[in-house]
Coordinates of C-alpha atoms and ligand atoms in Angstrom, one line a residue:
X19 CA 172.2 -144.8 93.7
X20 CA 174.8 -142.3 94.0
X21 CA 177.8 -141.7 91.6
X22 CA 180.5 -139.3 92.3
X23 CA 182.2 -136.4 90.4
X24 CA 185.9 -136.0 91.5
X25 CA 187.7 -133.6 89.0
X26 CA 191.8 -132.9 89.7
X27 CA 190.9 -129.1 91.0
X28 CA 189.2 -130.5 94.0
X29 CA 185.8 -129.8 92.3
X30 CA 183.5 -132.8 93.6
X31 CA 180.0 -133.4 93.4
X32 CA 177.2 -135.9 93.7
X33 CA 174.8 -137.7 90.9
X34 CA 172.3 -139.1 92.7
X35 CA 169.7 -141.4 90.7
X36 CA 166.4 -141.9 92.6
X37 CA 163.3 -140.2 93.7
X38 CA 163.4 -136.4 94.7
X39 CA 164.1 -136.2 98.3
X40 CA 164.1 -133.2 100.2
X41 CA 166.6 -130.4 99.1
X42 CA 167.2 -127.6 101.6
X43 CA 168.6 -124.7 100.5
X44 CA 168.6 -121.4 103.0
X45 CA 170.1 -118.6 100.3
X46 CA 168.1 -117.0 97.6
X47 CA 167.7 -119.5 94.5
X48 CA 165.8 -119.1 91.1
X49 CA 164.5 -121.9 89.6
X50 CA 165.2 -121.7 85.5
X51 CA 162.7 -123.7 83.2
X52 CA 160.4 -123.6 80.4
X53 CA 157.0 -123.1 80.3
X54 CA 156.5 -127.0 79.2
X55 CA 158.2 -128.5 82.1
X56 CA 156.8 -125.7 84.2
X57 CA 153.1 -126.5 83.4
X58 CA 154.1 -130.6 83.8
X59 CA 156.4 -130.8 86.8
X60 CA 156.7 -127.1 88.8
X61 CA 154.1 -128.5 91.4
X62 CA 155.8 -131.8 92.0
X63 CA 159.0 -130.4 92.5
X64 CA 158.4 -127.7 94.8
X65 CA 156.9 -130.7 97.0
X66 CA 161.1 -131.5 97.4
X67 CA 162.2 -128.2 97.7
X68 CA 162.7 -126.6 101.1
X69 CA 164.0 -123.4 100.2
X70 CA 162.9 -119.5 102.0
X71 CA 163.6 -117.5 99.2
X72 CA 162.5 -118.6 95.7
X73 CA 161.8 -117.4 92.6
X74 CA 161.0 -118.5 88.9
X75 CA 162.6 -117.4 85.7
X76 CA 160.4 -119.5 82.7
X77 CA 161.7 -119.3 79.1
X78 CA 160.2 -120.8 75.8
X79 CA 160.4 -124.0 75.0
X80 CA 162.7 -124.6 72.2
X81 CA 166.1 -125.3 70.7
X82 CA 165.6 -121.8 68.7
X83 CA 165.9 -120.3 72.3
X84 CA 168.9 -121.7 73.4
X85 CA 170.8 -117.9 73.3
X86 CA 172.4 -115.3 74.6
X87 CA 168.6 -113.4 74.5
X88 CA 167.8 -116.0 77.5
X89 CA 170.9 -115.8 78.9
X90 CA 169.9 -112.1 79.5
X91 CA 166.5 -113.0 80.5
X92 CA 168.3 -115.1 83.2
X93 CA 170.7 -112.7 84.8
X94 CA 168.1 -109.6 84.4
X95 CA 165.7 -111.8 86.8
X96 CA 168.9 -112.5 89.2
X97 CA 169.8 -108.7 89.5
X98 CA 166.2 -108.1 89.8
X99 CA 165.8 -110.6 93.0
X100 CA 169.0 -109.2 93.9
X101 CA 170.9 -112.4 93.8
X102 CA 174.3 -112.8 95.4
X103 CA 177.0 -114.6 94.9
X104 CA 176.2 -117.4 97.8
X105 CA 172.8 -117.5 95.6
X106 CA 172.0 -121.0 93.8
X107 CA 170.6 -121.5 90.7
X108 CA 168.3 -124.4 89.5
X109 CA 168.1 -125.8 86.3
X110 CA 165.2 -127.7 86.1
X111 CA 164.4 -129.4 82.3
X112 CA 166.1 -130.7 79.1
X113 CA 169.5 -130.4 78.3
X114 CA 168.3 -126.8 76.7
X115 CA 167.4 -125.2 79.8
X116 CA 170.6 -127.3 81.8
X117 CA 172.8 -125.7 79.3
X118 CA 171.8 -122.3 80.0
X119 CA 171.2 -122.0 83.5
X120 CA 174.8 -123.6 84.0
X121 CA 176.1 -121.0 81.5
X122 CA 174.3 -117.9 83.2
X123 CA 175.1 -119.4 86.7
X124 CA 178.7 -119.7 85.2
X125 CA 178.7 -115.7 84.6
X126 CA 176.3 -114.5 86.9
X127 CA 178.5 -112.2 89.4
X128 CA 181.6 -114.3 87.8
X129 CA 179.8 -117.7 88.9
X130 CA 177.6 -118.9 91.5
X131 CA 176.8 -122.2 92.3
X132 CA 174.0 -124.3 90.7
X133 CA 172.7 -127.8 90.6
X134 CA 171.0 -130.0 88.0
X135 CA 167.4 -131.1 88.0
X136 CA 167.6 -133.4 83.9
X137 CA 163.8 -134.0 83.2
X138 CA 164.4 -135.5 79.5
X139 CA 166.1 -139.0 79.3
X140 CA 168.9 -137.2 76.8
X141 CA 169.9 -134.8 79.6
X142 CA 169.8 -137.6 82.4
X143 CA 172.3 -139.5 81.0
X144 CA 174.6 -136.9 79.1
X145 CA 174.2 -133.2 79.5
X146 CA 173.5 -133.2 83.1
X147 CA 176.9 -134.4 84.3
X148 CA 180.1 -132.8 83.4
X149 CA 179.9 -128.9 83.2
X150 CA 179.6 -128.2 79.6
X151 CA 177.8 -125.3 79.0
X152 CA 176.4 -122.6 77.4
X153 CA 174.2 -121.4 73.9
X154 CA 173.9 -121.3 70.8
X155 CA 174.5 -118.1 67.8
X156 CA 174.5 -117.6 64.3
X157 CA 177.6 -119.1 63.9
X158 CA 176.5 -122.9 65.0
X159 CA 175.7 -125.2 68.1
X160 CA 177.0 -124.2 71.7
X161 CA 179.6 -122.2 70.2
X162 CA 179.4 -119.5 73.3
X163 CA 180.0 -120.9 76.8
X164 CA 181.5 -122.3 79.6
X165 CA 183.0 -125.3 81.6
X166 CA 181.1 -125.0 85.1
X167 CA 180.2 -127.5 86.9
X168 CA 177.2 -128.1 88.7
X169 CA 177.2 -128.2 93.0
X170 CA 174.8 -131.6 92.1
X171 CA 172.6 -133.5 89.9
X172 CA 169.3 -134.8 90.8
X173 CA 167.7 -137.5 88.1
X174 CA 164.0 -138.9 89.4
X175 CA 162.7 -141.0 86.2
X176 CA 159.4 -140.0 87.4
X177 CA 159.8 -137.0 84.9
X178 CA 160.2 -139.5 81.7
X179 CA 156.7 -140.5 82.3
X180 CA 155.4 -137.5 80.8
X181 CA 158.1 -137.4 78.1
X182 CA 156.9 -137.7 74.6
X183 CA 158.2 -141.5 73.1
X184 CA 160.2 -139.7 70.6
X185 CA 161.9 -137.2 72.6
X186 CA 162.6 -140.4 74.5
X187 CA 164.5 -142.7 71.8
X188 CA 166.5 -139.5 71.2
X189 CA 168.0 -140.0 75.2
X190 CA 168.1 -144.0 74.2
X191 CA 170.6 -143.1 71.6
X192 CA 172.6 -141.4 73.5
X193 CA 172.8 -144.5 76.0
X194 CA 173.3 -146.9 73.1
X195 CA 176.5 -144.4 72.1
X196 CA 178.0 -145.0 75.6
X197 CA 177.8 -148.6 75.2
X198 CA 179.2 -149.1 72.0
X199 CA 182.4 -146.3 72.6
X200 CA 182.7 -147.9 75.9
X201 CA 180.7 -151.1 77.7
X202 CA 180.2 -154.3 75.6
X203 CA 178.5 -155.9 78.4
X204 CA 176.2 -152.8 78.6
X205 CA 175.8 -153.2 75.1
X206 CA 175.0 -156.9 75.1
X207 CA 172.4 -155.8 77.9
X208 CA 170.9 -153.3 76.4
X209 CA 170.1 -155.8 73.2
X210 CA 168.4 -158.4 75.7
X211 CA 166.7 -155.8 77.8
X212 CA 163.8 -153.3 76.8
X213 CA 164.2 -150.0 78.3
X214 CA 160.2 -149.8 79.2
X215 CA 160.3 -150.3 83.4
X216 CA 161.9 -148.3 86.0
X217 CA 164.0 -150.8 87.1
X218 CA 165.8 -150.9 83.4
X219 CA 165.6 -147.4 83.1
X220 CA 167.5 -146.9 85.9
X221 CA 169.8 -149.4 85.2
X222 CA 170.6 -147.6 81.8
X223 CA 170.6 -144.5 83.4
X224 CA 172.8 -145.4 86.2
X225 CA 175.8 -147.5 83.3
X226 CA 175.4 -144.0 81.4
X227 CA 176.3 -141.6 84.0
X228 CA 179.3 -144.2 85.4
X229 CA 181.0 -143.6 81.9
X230 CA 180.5 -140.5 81.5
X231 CA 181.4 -139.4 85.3
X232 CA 184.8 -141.8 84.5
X233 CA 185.5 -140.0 81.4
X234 CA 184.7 -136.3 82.7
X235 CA 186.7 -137.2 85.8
X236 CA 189.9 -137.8 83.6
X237 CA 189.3 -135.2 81.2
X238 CA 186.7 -132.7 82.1
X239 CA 187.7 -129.8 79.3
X240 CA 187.8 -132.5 76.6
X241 CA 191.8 -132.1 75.7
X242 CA 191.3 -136.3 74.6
X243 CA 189.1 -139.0 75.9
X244 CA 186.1 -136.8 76.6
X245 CA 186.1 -136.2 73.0
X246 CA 184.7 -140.0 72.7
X247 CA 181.5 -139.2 73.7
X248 CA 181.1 -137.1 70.5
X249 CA 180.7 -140.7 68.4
X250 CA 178.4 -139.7 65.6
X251 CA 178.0 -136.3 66.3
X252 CA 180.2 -135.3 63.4
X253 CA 178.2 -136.8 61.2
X254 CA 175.3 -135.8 63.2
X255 CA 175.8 -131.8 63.7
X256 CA 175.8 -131.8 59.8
X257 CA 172.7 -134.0 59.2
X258 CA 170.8 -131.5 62.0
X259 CA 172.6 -128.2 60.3
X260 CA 171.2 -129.3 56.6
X261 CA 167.7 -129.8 58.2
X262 CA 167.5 -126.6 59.5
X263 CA 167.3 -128.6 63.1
X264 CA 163.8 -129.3 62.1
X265 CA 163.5 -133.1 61.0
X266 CA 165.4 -134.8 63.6
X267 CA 166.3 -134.9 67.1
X268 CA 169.4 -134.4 68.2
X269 CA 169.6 -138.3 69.8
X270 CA 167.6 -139.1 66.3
X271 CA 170.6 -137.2 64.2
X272 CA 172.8 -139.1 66.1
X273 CA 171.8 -142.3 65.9
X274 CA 172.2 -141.6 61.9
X275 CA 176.0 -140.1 62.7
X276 CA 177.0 -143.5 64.8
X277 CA 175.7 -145.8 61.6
X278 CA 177.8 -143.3 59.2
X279 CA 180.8 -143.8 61.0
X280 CA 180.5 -147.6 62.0
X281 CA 180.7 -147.9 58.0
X282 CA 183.9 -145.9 58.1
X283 CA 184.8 -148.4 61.3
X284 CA 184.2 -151.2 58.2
X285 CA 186.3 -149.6 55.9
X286 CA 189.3 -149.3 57.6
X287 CA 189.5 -153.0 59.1
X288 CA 187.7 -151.6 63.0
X289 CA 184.6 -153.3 63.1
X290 CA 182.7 -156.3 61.2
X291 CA 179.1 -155.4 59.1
X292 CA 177.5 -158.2 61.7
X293 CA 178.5 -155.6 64.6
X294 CA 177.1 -153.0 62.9
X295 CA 173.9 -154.5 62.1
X296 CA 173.5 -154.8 66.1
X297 CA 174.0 -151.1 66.2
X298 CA 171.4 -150.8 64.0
X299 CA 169.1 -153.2 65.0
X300 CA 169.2 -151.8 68.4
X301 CA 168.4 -148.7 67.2
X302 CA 165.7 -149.5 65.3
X303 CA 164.3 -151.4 68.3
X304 CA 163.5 -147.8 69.6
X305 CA 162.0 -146.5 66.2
X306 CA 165.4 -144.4 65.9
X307 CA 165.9 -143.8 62.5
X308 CA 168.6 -145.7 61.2
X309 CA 168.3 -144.2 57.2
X310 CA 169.4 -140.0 55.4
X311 CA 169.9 -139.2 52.1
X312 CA 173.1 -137.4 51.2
X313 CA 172.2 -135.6 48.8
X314 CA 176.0 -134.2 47.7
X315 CA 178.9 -135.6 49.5
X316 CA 181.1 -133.1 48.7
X317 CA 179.1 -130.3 50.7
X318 CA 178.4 -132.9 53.1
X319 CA 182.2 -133.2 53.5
X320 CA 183.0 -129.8 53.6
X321 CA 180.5 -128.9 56.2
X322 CA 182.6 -130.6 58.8
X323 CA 185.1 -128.1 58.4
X324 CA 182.2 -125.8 60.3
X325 CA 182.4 -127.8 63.4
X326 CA 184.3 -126.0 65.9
X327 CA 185.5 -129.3 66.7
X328 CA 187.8 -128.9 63.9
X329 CA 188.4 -125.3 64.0
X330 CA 192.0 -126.4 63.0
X331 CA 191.0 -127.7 59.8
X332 CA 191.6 -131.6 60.8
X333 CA 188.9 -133.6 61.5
X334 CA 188.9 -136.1 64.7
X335 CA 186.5 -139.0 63.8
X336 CA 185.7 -141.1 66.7
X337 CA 185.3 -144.8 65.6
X338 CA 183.9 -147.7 67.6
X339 CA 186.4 -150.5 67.4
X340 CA 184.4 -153.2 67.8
X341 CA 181.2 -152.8 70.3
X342 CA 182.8 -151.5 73.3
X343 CA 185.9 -149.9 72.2
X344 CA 186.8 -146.9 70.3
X345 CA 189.7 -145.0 68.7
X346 CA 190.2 -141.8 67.5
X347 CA 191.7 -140.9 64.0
X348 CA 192.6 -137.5 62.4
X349 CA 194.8 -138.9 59.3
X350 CA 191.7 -140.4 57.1
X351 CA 191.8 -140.2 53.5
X352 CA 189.2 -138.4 52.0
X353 CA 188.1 -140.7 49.3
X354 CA 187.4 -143.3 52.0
X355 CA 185.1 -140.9 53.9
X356 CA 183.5 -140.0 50.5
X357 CA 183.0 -143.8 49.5
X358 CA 181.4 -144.6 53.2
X359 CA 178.8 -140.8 52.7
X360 CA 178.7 -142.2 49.1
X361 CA 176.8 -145.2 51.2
X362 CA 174.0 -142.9 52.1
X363 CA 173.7 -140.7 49.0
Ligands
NAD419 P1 165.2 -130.2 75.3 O1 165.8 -129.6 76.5 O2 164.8 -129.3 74.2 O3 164.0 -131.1 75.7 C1 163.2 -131.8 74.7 C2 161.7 -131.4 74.8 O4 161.1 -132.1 75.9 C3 161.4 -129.9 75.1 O5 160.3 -129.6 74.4 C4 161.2 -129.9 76.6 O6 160.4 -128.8 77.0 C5 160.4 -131.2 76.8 N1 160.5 -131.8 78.1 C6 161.5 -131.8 79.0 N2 161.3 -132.6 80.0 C7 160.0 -133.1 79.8 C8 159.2 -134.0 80.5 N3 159.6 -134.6 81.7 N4 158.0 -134.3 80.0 C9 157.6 -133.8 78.8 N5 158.3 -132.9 78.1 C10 159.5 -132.6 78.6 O7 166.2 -131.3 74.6 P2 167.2 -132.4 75.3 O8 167.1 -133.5 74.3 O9 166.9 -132.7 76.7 O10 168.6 -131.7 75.2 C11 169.1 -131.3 74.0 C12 170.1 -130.2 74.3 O11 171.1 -130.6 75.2 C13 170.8 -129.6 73.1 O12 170.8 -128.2 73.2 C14 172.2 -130.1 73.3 O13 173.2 -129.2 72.7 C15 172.4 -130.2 74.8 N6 173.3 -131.2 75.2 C16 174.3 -130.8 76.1 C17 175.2 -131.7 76.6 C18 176.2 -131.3 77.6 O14 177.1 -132.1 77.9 N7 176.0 -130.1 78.2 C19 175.2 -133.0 76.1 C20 174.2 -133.4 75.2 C21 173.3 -132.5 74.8
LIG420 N1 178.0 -134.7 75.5 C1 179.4 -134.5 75.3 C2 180.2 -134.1 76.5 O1 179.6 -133.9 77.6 O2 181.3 -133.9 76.4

């Protein structure tokens, strides 16, 4: 199953969802991955990989790593193997190491090509496809980096065998967010089907990359629609930033950030509680948890004045209207979006 990436600048490139087949490459290419994936998968996929001149950079596993420190380790092992600029670069892992090795690919001798090999469900259906990237600093979450877009994304669900059930639900979310900003019928289908056989999982992840390749294609550097796809992260990026990143996934955060705002949804007249007990039964289904205590509101509130998604001091709430639609709205009035955090406090 292939879908297609066709951006205005002529960029164009291929998802392709199935097993690894061969991949022939006849320039120099580094492979960049941690040393988790690299223990689990580096055999398998060198199987697939018909390439003369090829070399590995690993990196730690971890969030914590997602820098500029690894960017460095990145391009110091591209100048070392004497890359070029007809050079390729891999990124083979989570949405962590897809993240950087697009951003250091996106620098590297002003940008050479590279291609995406997701291993986590999360990055299979989300950060695989659509060029963001880049790393984190002291400042907050991928605030350094870099539309570029891969040359073409790979996703085998034979990685997700070996991928732990939690780190699992967390990619789950992310599907469930597509469905309910997006894809009612998806949504309705994801309710009456488990995601625990290839053929559903592929399913899932074929609906999730169709959206997000639609929405990418009409707005790849996120000036409106693309925005959508950050449902719940608002409330999510500050539930993760008061846990020190430490208590909940980023899908996990999430799934807390799409229940937050389906209860502003209720407030202002956009959904109805019975939709939003779905959502949350659905999540649920997939042990996702679905509960957070604010502990103050008001810093709760203020922190999303740190989101460099509203460096201009409004903040853009996306809202499911309904299950399968969504609207954006910068003009709320701060005691409603006290009363709905007041909900979890
Ligand atoms: P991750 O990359 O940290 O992977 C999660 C864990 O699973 C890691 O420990 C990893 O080593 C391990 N792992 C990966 N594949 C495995 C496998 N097949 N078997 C066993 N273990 C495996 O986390 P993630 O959830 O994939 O991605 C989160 C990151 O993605 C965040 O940094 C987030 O900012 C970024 N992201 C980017 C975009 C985008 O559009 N670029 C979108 C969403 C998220
Ligand atoms: N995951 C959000 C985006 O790609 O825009």
């Amino acid at each position: 199953m292939t879908v297609n990436i066709k951006l205005p600048n002529n960029i164009s490139y291929d998802i392709i969802i199935n097993k690894l087949n061969s991949i022939k490459f006849d320039k120099k290419t580094v492979i960049v991955t941690n040393c988790t994936i690299s223990s689990l998968h580096l055999n398998y996929i060198k199987k697939y990989l018909d390439i003369k001149n090829l070399s590995i950079v690993t990196l730690l596993d971890g969030e914590e790593y997602k820098n500029m420190q690894s960017i460095d380790t990145i391009l110091n092992h591209c100048f070392e193997h004497k890359l070029n600029r007809s050079s390729l670069i891999i990124a083979f892992g989570g949405g962590v190491i897809g993240d950087m090795a697009g951003f250091a690919a996106s620098i590297y001798q002003r940008g050479i090509d590279f291609i995406q090999i997701p291993t986590t469900l999360l990055s299979q259906v989300d950060a695989s496809v659509g060029g963001k990237t880049g790393v984190n600093n002291k400042y907050g979450k991928n605030l350094i980096g870099a539309f570029h877009q891969p040359s073409a994304v790979y996703i085998d669900p034979f990685f997700l065998s070996t991928l732990p059930k939690r780190e699992f639900s967390s990619g789950v979310s992310e599907i469930i967010k597509m469905a309910i900003t997006f894809d009612k019928d998806f949504f309705i289908w994801l309710e009456n089907n488990i995601l625990d056989n290839e053929k559903n999982i592929k399913y899932a992840i074929l609906k999730s990359v169709q959206i997000k390749a639609n929405v990418v294609n009409t707005d790849e550097k996120e000036k409106g629609i693309r925005a959508v796809l950050n449902y719940g992260h608002t409330f999510a990026h500050v539930i993760e930033n008061e846990t020190n990143y430490k208590t909940y996934l980023h899908g996990e955060a999430v799934g807390i950030g799409m229940l937050i705002a389906n209860n502003l949804s209720i407030k202002i007249g956009l959904m109805n509680k019975k939709e939003a007990l779905r959502v949350k039964k659905l999540l649920e289904s997939y042990n996702i948890p679905t509960s957070y205590i604010i502990k103050n509101t008001e810093t709760f509130y203020e922190h999303f004045f740190l989101d460099k998604k509203s460096l201009d001091s409004k903040i853009k709430f996306i809202l499911a209207k309904g299950l399968g639609d969504y609207t954006i709205k910068d003009n709320l009035k701060k005691e409603d979006i006290i009363s709905v955090l007041k909900d979890f406090s």
